[in-house]
Amino acid sequence: MANEQHISQLYPGFKASQVDWKDHNGLFLVSNSSVFAFGFFGYETPQIYWSTNVSKKVHSASLVSNSWDFYDQNGDLLWKSVFTEKSNDPKAMFAAILEPNGVISFYDLNKGKSVTPETMRIPQDPCGIPEPCDPYYVCFFENWCECPKLLKSRFNCKLPNTSLCSRTPKELIYVGEKLDYFALKYVQPVSKSNLSACRDECLRNCSCRVLFFENSTGKCFHFDQTGSFQRYKGSSGGYVSYMKVSIEDNGDGRNGRNNATLVVVAIVMLTILVIVGLVMGFWYYKKKYYFLENSAETLEEDDFLDNFPGMPTRFRYSILSKATKSFSSKIGEGGFGSVYLGVLEDGTQLAVKKLEGLGQGTKEFKAEVSSIGSIHHVHLVKLKGFCAEGPHRLLVYEYMGREKSDVYSFGMVLLEIIGGRRNYDQWEGSEKAHFPSYAFRMMEEGKLKQVLDPKIDIDESDERAVTAIKVALWCVQDDMNSRPSMTKVVQMLEGVCPAPDPPSSATSSTFGSYAAFLKMSSGEASSSGQASFYSNVPMSCVQLSGPR
């Protein structure tokens, strides 16, 4: 027993009718005044966090074989909890242990160790105890703790210890929605009204530190002290929560006027730094321009660029300026410059990257051109040329169309419309956070109802809904080559040809599985199947549908 950290022990055969005590640390209360329950006694007002929830009073309990049984005065079974597999040892003896965090675990007295698995504890939810996280933090399903955004930004997650009944003005700050709290199922609401009335009641009640409001029922709950919040487990519902603080409190309890002064000082200092930075930047630019105009350096650079083996084509600045119509067609930005669309006299389309504000000297530009120009890969955009003329530094790449990225974006938008939610939402829980992955899994399990927006009045067996989901999942394939063309997307949505089942979530990131599918469905080589699917030529229904 020396290795087991616990507060109190409930051995076999104890009389529950006489139980009404606190553990020796004074934090947890075990009571049988109405129903057998465990409560947290560390707050000014004790809060119940677990109960047998039976109508009759518990008279006795026993730890026999593999279960914890509670009986009334007549010996009738009121409540039962199975905590391990049935033991064949007739001498097996167990003890129920109230641990320091409030969890009730079970201990094998003969083996001298806790019963496994540890999930067979009371309560089983790791977030269902008073303080699995710090007070006011939100405990998620995997016992992961997170500070609410407003508390983090305003108080650094440390709520000031302000008296609720002082005369200083108070305000309610928003904690979050879809929340839960362990004690809510065991207390009565202070009222049933609307959120505005619930907030007003909390502001008037000096014993109200935190309020919870349930929109569906109008129930309003007040607490003078709380532990960790919980993330609501249901797909919809939960509680909205607000916390009362002093208006003068503004992060670590400092006065609002002092903070306002600090903000003014910070703005003045930032303005000075910006002005100094602009002056230094202008001086640096003039200095850089001077050195780039230096004739000796320009001759040395020209000699290197003209004689370097394997160097791509060198363009004159005037040619690129004409091809891009004086750099008027901007198609992108980033990576130390802007990218413009250009067309040479022979009709070749180019993507011209104009390096800006890089502070790049001769040596750096030499290294960049020589390294990029020597790289040739099927999945990388090829460097076709460059321009190094006076202060101008430009890189010329082959132009790559974005049709497949448009298909991906269309699929994402279509999924959002079908599901009525964003494609990534961390508040949906780990299983549903990434909506495309969740939609893949639900389709494989035949649960399309879970994918559809509940606000849409449509049955999951409706062929239009099934087709739309399949098309969306085809469009968001990780492999660009696995996505259909927009022409094929329109054909599937209009019912010209049926939409095949997309690859499973385990194989959707590779093109090989889909190439094999095309080969089986058309009887042709994978290369011809691929061209048939992604071209704009109408496809036969047999080719598109394939094996299910």
mmCIF file with all atom_site columns, C-alpha atoms in Angstrom, residues 61-251:
data_model
loop_
_atom_site.group_PDB
_atom_site.id
_atom_site.type_symbol
_atom_site.label_atom_id
_atom_site.label_alt_id
_atom_site.label_comp_id
_atom_site.label_asym_id
_atom_site.label_entity_id
_atom_site.label_seq_id
_atom_site.pdbx_PDB_ins_code
_atom_site.Cartn_x
_atom_site.Cartn_y
_atom_site.Cartn_z
_atom_site.occupancy
_atom_site.B_iso_or_equiv
_atom_site.pdbx_formal_charge
_atom_site.auth_seq_id
_atom_site.auth_comp_id
_atom_site.auth_asym_id
_atom_site.auth_atom_id
_atom_site.pdbx_PDB_model_num
ATOM 1   C CA . ALA A 1 61  ? -22.190 -1.435  0.084   1.00 0.00 ? 61  ALA A CA 1
ATOM 2   C CA . SER A 1 62  ? -19.899 -4.304  -0.789  1.00 0.00 ? 62  SER A CA 1
ATOM 3   C CA . LEU A 1 63  ? -16.861 -4.931  -2.973  1.00 0.00 ? 63  LEU A CA 1
ATOM 4   C CA . VAL A 1 64  ? -17.517 -8.491  -4.075  1.00 0.00 ? 64  VAL A CA 1
ATOM 5   C CA . SER A 1 65  ? -15.750 -10.297 -6.933  1.00 0.00 ? 65  SER A CA 1
ATOM 6   C CA . ASN A 1 66  ? -15.513 -7.612  -9.606  1.00 0.00 ? 66  ASN A CA 1
ATOM 7   C CA . SER A 1 67  ? -18.156 -5.027  -8.718  1.00 0.00 ? 67  SER A CA 1
ATOM 8   C CA . TRP A 1 68  ? -19.072 -2.319  -6.238  1.00 0.00 ? 68  TRP A CA 1
ATOM 9   C CA . ASP A 1 69  ? -22.680 -2.861  -5.105  1.00 0.00 ? 69  ASP A CA 1
ATOM 10  C CA . PHE A 1 70  ? -24.955 -0.542  -3.103  1.00 0.00 ? 70  PHE A CA 1
ATOM 11  C CA . TYR A 1 71  ? -28.016 -1.785  -1.165  1.00 0.00 ? 71  TYR A CA 1
ATOM 12  C CA . ASP A 1 72  ? -30.940 -0.236  0.669   1.00 0.00 ? 72  ASP A CA 1
ATOM 13  C CA . GLN A 1 73  ? -32.095 -1.141  4.188   1.00 0.00 ? 73  GLN A CA 1
ATOM 14  C CA . ASN A 1 74  ? -33.996 -4.190  2.876   1.00 0.00 ? 74  ASN A CA 1
ATOM 15  C CA . GLY A 1 75  ? -30.944 -5.557  1.069   1.00 0.00 ? 75  GLY A CA 1
ATOM 16  C CA . ASP A 1 76  ? -32.258 -4.655  -2.401  1.00 0.00 ? 76  ASP A CA 1
ATOM 17  C CA . LEU A 1 77  ? -29.601 -3.688  -4.976  1.00 0.00 ? 77  LEU A CA 1
ATOM 18  C CA . LEU A 1 78  ? -29.750 0.044   -5.770  1.00 0.00 ? 78  LEU A CA 1
ATOM 19  C CA . TRP A 1 79  ? -26.639 0.635   -7.872  1.00 0.00 ? 79  TRP A CA 1
ATOM 20  C CA . LYS A 1 80  ? -23.794 -1.441  -9.310  1.00 0.00 ? 80  LYS A CA 1
ATOM 21  C CA . SER A 1 81  ? -20.403 -0.604  -10.849 1.00 0.00 ? 81  SER A CA 1
ATOM 22  C CA . VAL A 1 82  ? -18.285 -3.323  -12.505 1.00 0.00 ? 82  VAL A CA 1
ATOM 23  C CA . PHE A 1 83  ? -14.638 -2.293  -12.241 1.00 0.00 ? 83  PHE A CA 1
ATOM 24  C CA . THR A 1 84  ? -12.687 -5.335  -13.490 1.00 0.00 ? 84  THR A CA 1
ATOM 25  C CA . GLU A 1 85  ? -13.062 -8.749  -15.088 1.00 0.00 ? 85  GLU A CA 1
ATOM 26  C CA . LYS A 1 86  ? -14.607 -11.391 -12.859 1.00 0.00 ? 86  LYS A CA 1
ATOM 27  C CA . SER A 1 87  ? -11.986 -12.963 -10.596 1.00 0.00 ? 87  SER A CA 1
ATOM 28  C CA . ASN A 1 88  ? -11.762 -16.733 -10.075 1.00 0.00 ? 88  ASN A CA 1
ATOM 29  C CA . ASP A 1 89  ? -9.890  -16.201 -6.821  1.00 0.00 ? 89  ASP A CA 1
ATOM 30  C CA . PRO A 1 90  ? -12.336 -16.854 -3.933  1.00 0.00 ? 90  PRO A CA 1
ATOM 31  C CA . LYS A 1 91  ? -10.060 -14.832 -1.627  1.00 0.00 ? 91  LYS A CA 1
ATOM 32  C CA . ALA A 1 92  ? -10.031 -11.762 -3.881  1.00 0.00 ? 92  ALA A CA 1
ATOM 33  C CA . MET A 1 93  ? -10.447 -8.589  -1.845  1.00 0.00 ? 93  MET A CA 1
ATOM 34  C CA . PHE A 1 94  ? -10.655 -5.031  -3.082  1.00 0.00 ? 94  PHE A CA 1
ATOM 35  C CA . ALA A 1 95  ? -10.779 -1.530  -1.613  1.00 0.00 ? 95  ALA A CA 1
ATOM 36  C CA . ALA A 1 96  ? -12.279 1.638   -3.089  1.00 0.00 ? 96  ALA A CA 1
ATOM 37  C CA . ILE A 1 97  ? -9.825  4.531   -2.818  1.00 0.00 ? 97  ILE A CA 1
ATOM 38  C CA . LEU A 1 98  ? -10.562 8.251   -2.945  1.00 0.00 ? 98  LEU A CA 1
ATOM 39  C CA . GLU A 1 99  ? -7.470  9.727   -4.606  1.00 0.00 ? 99  GLU A CA 1
ATOM 40  C CA . PRO A 1 100 ? -6.134  13.283  -4.055  1.00 0.00 ? 100 PRO A CA 1
ATOM 41  C CA . ASN A 1 101 ? -7.724  14.540  -7.291  1.00 0.00 ? 101 ASN A CA 1
ATOM 42  C CA . GLY A 1 102 ? -11.176 13.200  -6.331  1.00 0.00 ? 102 GLY A CA 1
ATOM 43  C CA . VAL A 1 103 ? -11.138 10.084  -8.521  1.00 0.00 ? 103 VAL A CA 1
ATOM 44  C CA . ILE A 1 104 ? -12.434 6.853   -6.973  1.00 0.00 ? 104 ILE A CA 1
ATOM 45  C CA . SER A 1 105 ? -10.171 3.970   -7.997  1.00 0.00 ? 105 SER A CA 1
ATOM 46  C CA . PHE A 1 106 ? -10.126 0.327   -6.971  1.00 0.00 ? 106 PHE A CA 1
ATOM 47  C CA . TYR A 1 107 ? -7.238  -1.456  -5.281  1.00 0.00 ? 107 TYR A CA 1
ATOM 48  C CA . ASP A 1 108 ? -6.504  -5.191  -5.260  1.00 0.00 ? 108 ASP A CA 1
ATOM 49  C CA . LEU A 1 109 ? -5.535  -5.849  -1.643  1.00 0.00 ? 109 LEU A CA 1
ATOM 50  C CA . ASN A 1 110 ? -4.054  -9.276  -2.391  1.00 0.00 ? 110 ASN A CA 1
ATOM 51  C CA . LYS A 1 111 ? -1.922  -8.174  -5.369  1.00 0.00 ? 111 LYS A CA 1
ATOM 52  C CA . GLY A 1 112 ? -1.006  -4.835  -3.816  1.00 0.00 ? 112 GLY A CA 1
ATOM 53  C CA . LYS A 1 113 ? -1.746  -2.765  -6.923  1.00 0.00 ? 113 LYS A CA 1
ATOM 54  C CA . SER A 1 114 ? -4.494  -0.796  -8.612  1.00 0.00 ? 114 SER A CA 1
ATOM 55  C CA . VAL A 1 115 ? -7.080  -2.532  -10.760 1.00 0.00 ? 115 VAL A CA 1
ATOM 56  C CA . THR A 1 116 ? -6.607  -2.140  -14.517 1.00 0.00 ? 116 THR A CA 1
ATOM 57  C CA . PRO A 1 117 ? -7.698  -0.766  -16.864 1.00 0.00 ? 117 PRO A CA 1
ATOM 58  C CA . GLU A 1 118 ? -7.582  2.654   -15.218 1.00 0.00 ? 118 GLU A CA 1
ATOM 59  C CA . THR A 1 119 ? -10.598 3.726   -17.271 1.00 0.00 ? 119 THR A CA 1
ATOM 60  C CA . MET A 1 120 ? -12.751 1.759   -14.812 1.00 0.00 ? 120 MET A CA 1
ATOM 61  C CA . ARG A 1 121 ? -12.709 4.626   -12.347 1.00 0.00 ? 121 ARG A CA 1
ATOM 62  C CA . ILE A 1 122 ? -15.385 6.908   -10.989 1.00 0.00 ? 122 ILE A CA 1
ATOM 63  C CA . PRO A 1 123 ? -15.997 9.230   -12.699 1.00 0.00 ? 123 PRO A CA 1
ATOM 64  C CA . GLN A 1 124 ? -14.695 7.727   -15.949 1.00 0.00 ? 124 GLN A CA 1
ATOM 65  C CA . ASP A 1 125 ? -14.466 11.083  -17.728 1.00 0.00 ? 125 ASP A CA 1
ATOM 66  C CA . PRO A 1 126 ? -11.018 12.579  -16.914 1.00 0.00 ? 126 PRO A CA 1
ATOM 67  C CA . CYS A 1 127 ? -12.589 16.040  -17.207 1.00 0.00 ? 127 CYS A CA 1
ATOM 68  C CA . GLY A 1 128 ? -15.424 15.145  -14.803 1.00 0.00 ? 128 GLY A CA 1
ATOM 69  C CA . ILE A 1 129 ? -13.502 15.936  -11.595 1.00 0.00 ? 129 ILE A CA 1
ATOM 70  C CA . PRO A 1 130 ? -13.269 19.392  -9.976  1.00 0.00 ? 130 PRO A CA 1
ATOM 71  C CA . GLU A 1 131 ? -9.843  20.507  -11.190 1.00 0.00 ? 131 GLU A CA 1
ATOM 72  C CA . PRO A 1 132 ? -8.266  18.369  -13.934 1.00 0.00 ? 132 PRO A CA 1
ATOM 73  C CA . CYS A 1 133 ? -6.832  21.695  -15.187 1.00 0.00 ? 133 CYS A CA 1
ATOM 74  C CA . ASP A 1 134 ? -6.210  25.039  -13.511 1.00 0.00 ? 134 ASP A CA 1
ATOM 75  C CA . PRO A 1 135 ? -9.343  26.972  -12.483 1.00 0.00 ? 135 PRO A CA 1
ATOM 76  C CA . TYR A 1 136 ? -11.192 28.602  -15.406 1.00 0.00 ? 136 TYR A CA 1
ATOM 77  C CA . TYR A 1 137 ? -9.268  26.574  -18.008 1.00 0.00 ? 137 TYR A CA 1
ATOM 78  C CA . VAL A 1 138 ? -11.285 24.401  -20.437 1.00 0.00 ? 138 VAL A CA 1
ATOM 79  C CA . CYS A 1 139 ? -10.675 20.644  -20.205 1.00 0.00 ? 139 CYS A CA 1
ATOM 80  C CA . PHE A 1 140 ? -11.095 18.876  -23.546 1.00 0.00 ? 140 PHE A CA 1
ATOM 81  C CA . PHE A 1 141 ? -11.961 15.201  -24.079 1.00 0.00 ? 141 PHE A CA 1
ATOM 82  C CA . GLU A 1 142 ? -8.333  14.015  -24.228 1.00 0.00 ? 142 GLU A CA 1
ATOM 83  C CA . ASN A 1 143 ? -7.590  15.741  -20.890 1.00 0.00 ? 143 ASN A CA 1
ATOM 84  C CA . TRP A 1 144 ? -6.035  18.641  -22.794 1.00 0.00 ? 144 TRP A CA 1
ATOM 85  C CA . CYS A 1 145 ? -6.321  22.049  -21.120 1.00 0.00 ? 145 CYS A CA 1
ATOM 86  C CA . GLU A 1 146 ? -6.732  25.414  -22.831 1.00 0.00 ? 146 GLU A CA 1
ATOM 87  C CA . CYS A 1 147 ? -7.170  28.912  -21.429 1.00 0.00 ? 147 CYS A CA 1
ATOM 88  C CA . PRO A 1 148 ? -10.179 30.819  -22.907 1.00 0.00 ? 148 PRO A CA 1
ATOM 89  C CA . LYS A 1 149 ? -9.021  33.450  -25.413 1.00 0.00 ? 149 LYS A CA 1
ATOM 90  C CA . LEU A 1 150 ? -10.350 36.544  -23.595 1.00 0.00 ? 150 LEU A CA 1
ATOM 91  C CA . LEU A 1 151 ? -8.923  35.462  -20.233 1.00 0.00 ? 151 LEU A CA 1
ATOM 92  C CA . LYS A 1 152 ? -5.573  34.827  -21.899 1.00 0.00 ? 152 LYS A CA 1
ATOM 93  C CA . SER A 1 153 ? -5.415  38.161  -23.718 1.00 0.00 ? 153 SER A CA 1
ATOM 94  C CA . ARG A 1 154 ? -6.681  40.281  -20.820 1.00 0.00 ? 154 ARG A CA 1
ATOM 95  C CA . PHE A 1 155 ? -5.515  38.540  -17.646 1.00 0.00 ? 155 PHE A CA 1
ATOM 96  C CA . ASN A 1 156 ? -2.843  36.121  -18.884 1.00 0.00 ? 156 ASN A CA 1
ATOM 97  C CA . CYS A 1 157 ? -5.123  33.354  -17.542 1.00 0.00 ? 157 CYS A CA 1
ATOM 98  C CA . LYS A 1 158 ? -4.670  34.584  -13.950 1.00 0.00 ? 158 LYS A CA 1
ATOM 99  C CA . LEU A 1 159 ? -7.928  36.058  -12.703 1.00 0.00 ? 159 LEU A CA 1
ATOM 100 C CA . PRO A 1 160 ? -7.392  38.905  -10.187 1.00 0.00 ? 160 PRO A CA 1
ATOM 101 C CA . ASN A 1 161 ? -8.515  38.137  -6.645  1.00 0.00 ? 161 ASN A CA 1
ATOM 102 C CA . THR A 1 162 ? -11.138 40.888  -6.469  1.00 0.00 ? 162 THR A CA 1
ATOM 103 C CA . SER A 1 163 ? -13.880 40.872  -3.842  1.00 0.00 ? 163 SER A CA 1
ATOM 104 C CA . LEU A 1 164 ? -17.234 40.210  -5.479  1.00 0.00 ? 164 LEU A CA 1
ATOM 105 C CA . CYS A 1 165 ? -19.070 42.312  -2.897  1.00 0.00 ? 165 CYS A CA 1
ATOM 106 C CA . SER A 1 166 ? -16.837 45.401  -3.049  1.00 0.00 ? 166 SER A CA 1
ATOM 107 C CA . ARG A 1 167 ? -18.271 48.695  -4.310  1.00 0.00 ? 167 ARG A CA 1
ATOM 108 C CA . THR A 1 168 ? -16.032 48.869  -7.361  1.00 0.00 ? 168 THR A CA 1
ATOM 109 C CA . PRO A 1 169 ? -17.967 48.657  -10.668 1.00 0.00 ? 169 PRO A CA 1
ATOM 110 C CA . LYS A 1 170 ? -18.209 45.155  -12.110 1.00 0.00 ? 170 LYS A CA 1
ATOM 111 C CA . GLU A 1 171 ? -18.552 43.782  -15.630 1.00 0.00 ? 171 GLU A CA 1
ATOM 112 C CA . LEU A 1 172 ? -19.147 40.377  -17.191 1.00 0.00 ? 172 LEU A CA 1
ATOM 113 C CA . ILE A 1 173 ? -16.577 39.076  -19.659 1.00 0.00 ? 173 ILE A CA 1
ATOM 114 C CA . TYR A 1 174 ? -17.355 36.346  -22.175 1.00 0.00 ? 174 TYR A CA 1
ATOM 115 C CA . VAL A 1 175 ? -15.690 32.991  -21.457 1.00 0.00 ? 175 VAL A CA 1
ATOM 116 C CA . GLY A 1 176 ? -17.088 30.867  -24.304 1.00 0.00 ? 176 GLY A CA 1
ATOM 117 C CA . GLU A 1 177 ? -19.928 28.677  -25.540 1.00 0.00 ? 177 GLU A CA 1
ATOM 118 C CA . LYS A 1 178 ? -20.520 24.913  -25.887 1.00 0.00 ? 178 LYS A CA 1
ATOM 119 C CA . LEU A 1 179 ? -19.137 24.568  -22.366 1.00 0.00 ? 179 LEU A CA 1
ATOM 120 C CA . ASP A 1 180 ? -20.062 22.323  -19.450 1.00 0.00 ? 180 ASP A CA 1
ATOM 121 C CA . TYR A 1 181 ? -19.252 22.097  -15.747 1.00 0.00 ? 181 TYR A CA 1
ATOM 122 C CA . PHE A 1 182 ? -19.219 19.041  -13.489 1.00 0.00 ? 182 PHE A CA 1
ATOM 123 C CA . ALA A 1 183 ? -21.608 20.465  -10.861 1.00 0.00 ? 183 ALA A CA 1
ATOM 124 C CA . LEU A 1 184 ? -24.343 21.628  -13.253 1.00 0.00 ? 184 LEU A CA 1
ATOM 125 C CA . LYS A 1 185 ? -26.184 18.299  -13.247 1.00 0.00 ? 185 LYS A CA 1
ATOM 126 C CA . TYR A 1 186 ? -26.462 18.330  -9.436  1.00 0.00 ? 186 TYR A CA 1
ATOM 127 C CA . VAL A 1 187 ? -27.676 21.895  -8.709  1.00 0.00 ? 187 VAL A CA 1
ATOM 128 C CA . GLN A 1 188 ? -30.907 23.744  -9.381  1.00 0.00 ? 188 GLN A CA 1
ATOM 129 C CA . PRO A 1 189 ? -30.909 26.818  -11.657 1.00 0.00 ? 189 PRO A CA 1
ATOM 130 C CA . VAL A 1 190 ? -31.395 30.182  -9.981  1.00 0.00 ? 190 VAL A CA 1
ATOM 131 C CA . SER A 1 191 ? -33.960 31.083  -12.644 1.00 0.00 ? 191 SER A CA 1
ATOM 132 C CA . LYS A 1 192 ? -35.375 30.285  -16.066 1.00 0.00 ? 192 LYS A CA 1
ATOM 133 C CA . SER A 1 193 ? -35.308 33.331  -18.319 1.00 0.00 ? 193 SER A CA 1
ATOM 134 C CA . ASN A 1 194 ? -33.133 34.687  -21.123 1.00 0.00 ? 194 ASN A CA 1
ATOM 135 C CA . LEU A 1 195 ? -29.422 35.433  -21.301 1.00 0.00 ? 195 LEU A CA 1
ATOM 136 C CA . SER A 1 196 ? -29.857 39.162  -20.682 1.00 0.00 ? 196 SER A CA 1
ATOM 137 C CA . ALA A 1 197 ? -31.843 38.558  -17.476 1.00 0.00 ? 197 ALA A CA 1
ATOM 138 C CA . CYS A 1 198 ? -29.341 35.929  -16.328 1.00 0.00 ? 198 CYS A CA 1
ATOM 139 C CA . ARG A 1 199 ? -26.479 38.416  -16.794 1.00 0.00 ? 199 ARG A CA 1
ATOM 140 C CA . ASP A 1 200 ? -28.343 41.147  -14.882 1.00 0.00 ? 200 ASP A CA 1
ATOM 141 C CA . GLU A 1 201 ? -29.038 38.755  -11.994 1.00 0.00 ? 201 GLU A CA 1
ATOM 142 C CA . CYS A 1 202 ? -25.354 37.835  -11.762 1.00 0.00 ? 202 CYS A CA 1
ATOM 143 C CA . LEU A 1 203 ? -24.282 41.492  -11.696 1.00 0.00 ? 203 LEU A CA 1
ATOM 144 C CA . ARG A 1 204 ? -26.725 42.183  -8.842  1.00 0.00 ? 204 ARG A CA 1
ATOM 145 C CA . ASN A 1 205 ? -25.731 39.071  -6.872  1.00 0.00 ? 205 ASN A CA 1
ATOM 146 C CA . CYS A 1 206 ? -22.413 39.654  -5.095  1.00 0.00 ? 206 CYS A CA 1
ATOM 147 C CA . SER A 1 207 ? -22.032 35.885  -4.630  1.00 0.00 ? 207 SER A CA 1
ATOM 148 C CA . CYS A 1 208 ? -22.003 35.277  -8.389  1.00 0.00 ? 208 CYS A CA 1
ATOM 149 C CA . ARG A 1 209 ? -18.531 34.911  -9.866  1.00 0.00 ? 209 ARG A CA 1
ATOM 150 C CA . VAL A 1 210 ? -19.372 32.707  -12.889 1.00 0.00 ? 210 VAL A CA 1
ATOM 151 C CA . LEU A 1 211 ? -22.665 32.160  -14.704 1.00 0.00 ? 211 LEU A CA 1
ATOM 152 C CA . PHE A 1 212 ? -23.742 29.388  -17.065 1.00 0.00 ? 212 PHE A CA 1
ATOM 153 C CA . PHE A 1 213 ? -26.752 29.794  -19.357 1.00 0.00 ? 213 PHE A CA 1
ATOM 154 C CA . GLU A 1 214 ? -28.409 27.073  -21.458 1.00 0.00 ? 214 GLU A CA 1
ATOM 155 C CA . ASN A 1 215 ? -30.069 28.570  -24.538 1.00 0.00 ? 215 ASN A CA 1
ATOM 156 C CA . SER A 1 216 ? -32.297 25.564  -25.219 1.00 0.00 ? 216 SER A CA 1
ATOM 157 C CA . THR A 1 217 ? -33.956 25.590  -21.771 1.00 0.00 ? 217 THR A CA 1
ATOM 158 C CA . GLY A 1 218 ? -33.344 29.134  -20.487 1.00 0.00 ? 218 GLY A CA 1
ATOM 159 C CA . LYS A 1 219 ? -31.765 27.757  -17.294 1.00 0.00 ? 219 LYS A CA 1
ATOM 160 C CA . CYS A 1 220 ? -29.454 30.170  -15.465 1.00 0.00 ? 220 CYS A CA 1
ATOM 161 C CA . PHE A 1 221 ? -26.811 28.959  -12.976 1.00 0.00 ? 221 PHE A CA 1
ATOM 162 C CA . HIS A 1 222 ? -24.637 31.052  -10.650 1.00 0.00 ? 222 HIS A CA 1
ATOM 163 C CA . PHE A 1 223 ? -21.432 29.946  -8.880  1.00 0.00 ? 223 PHE A CA 1
ATOM 164 C CA . ASP A 1 224 ? -19.309 31.838  -6.388  1.00 0.00 ? 224 ASP A CA 1
ATOM 165 C CA . GLN A 1 225 ? -16.288 29.704  -7.288  1.00 0.00 ? 225 GLN A CA 1
ATOM 166 C CA . THR A 1 226 ? -15.505 27.163  -10.012 1.00 0.00 ? 226 THR A CA 1
ATOM 167 C CA . GLY A 1 227 ? -12.821 24.721  -10.999 1.00 0.00 ? 227 GLY A CA 1
ATOM 168 C CA . SER A 1 228 ? -12.040 23.697  -14.575 1.00 0.00 ? 228 SER A CA 1
ATOM 169 C CA . PHE A 1 229 ? -14.628 24.049  -17.307 1.00 0.00 ? 229 PHE A CA 1
ATOM 170 C CA . GLN A 1 230 ? -15.405 21.175  -19.678 1.00 0.00 ? 230 GLN A CA 1
ATOM 171 C CA . ARG A 1 231 ? -15.950 21.101  -23.424 1.00 0.00 ? 231 ARG A CA 1
ATOM 172 C CA . TYR A 1 232 ? -19.560 20.022  -24.086 1.00 0.00 ? 232 TYR A CA 1
ATOM 173 C CA . LYS A 1 233 ? -19.609 16.507  -25.575 1.00 0.00 ? 233 LYS A CA 1
ATOM 174 C CA . GLY A 1 234 ? -22.784 16.760  -27.625 1.00 0.00 ? 234 GLY A CA 1
ATOM 175 C CA . SER A 1 235 ? -22.832 17.809  -31.273 1.00 0.00 ? 235 SER A CA 1
ATOM 176 C CA . SER A 1 236 ? -25.027 20.766  -30.349 1.00 0.00 ? 236 SER A CA 1
ATOM 177 C CA . GLY A 1 237 ? -26.065 22.543  -27.165 1.00 0.00 ? 237 GLY A CA 1
ATOM 178 C CA . GLY A 1 238 ? -23.933 23.226  -24.118 1.00 0.00 ? 238 GLY A CA 1
ATOM 179 C CA . TYR A 1 239 ? -23.741 26.318  -21.948 1.00 0.00 ? 239 TYR A CA 1
ATOM 180 C CA . VAL A 1 240 ? -22.703 29.911  -22.534 1.00 0.00 ? 240 VAL A CA 1
ATOM 181 C CA . SER A 1 241 ? -20.490 31.192  -19.722 1.00 0.00 ? 241 SER A CA 1
ATOM 182 C CA . TYR A 1 242 ? -19.574 34.651  -18.404 1.00 0.00 ? 242 TYR A CA 1
ATOM 183 C CA . MET A 1 243 ? -17.237 35.669  -15.574 1.00 0.00 ? 243 MET A CA 1
ATOM 184 C CA . LYS A 1 244 ? -17.589 38.735  -13.333 1.00 0.00 ? 244 LYS A CA 1
ATOM 185 C CA . VAL A 1 245 ? -14.556 40.979  -12.803 1.00 0.00 ? 245 VAL A CA 1
ATOM 186 C CA . SER A 1 246 ? -13.910 44.515  -11.635 1.00 0.00 ? 246 SER A CA 1
ATOM 187 C CA . ILE A 1 247 ? -13.895 47.104  -14.436 1.00 0.00 ? 247 ILE A CA 1
ATOM 188 C CA . GLU A 1 248 ? -10.636 48.516  -13.066 1.00 0.00 ? 248 GLU A CA 1
ATOM 189 C CA . ASP A 1 249 ? -8.931  45.116  -13.351 1.00 0.00 ? 249 ASP A CA 1
ATOM 190 C CA . ASN A 1 250 ? -6.965  44.870  -16.578 1.00 0.00 ? 250 ASN A CA 1
ATOM 191 C CA . GLY A 1 251 ? -4.453  42.067  -16.500 1.00 0.00 ? 251 GLY A CA 1
#
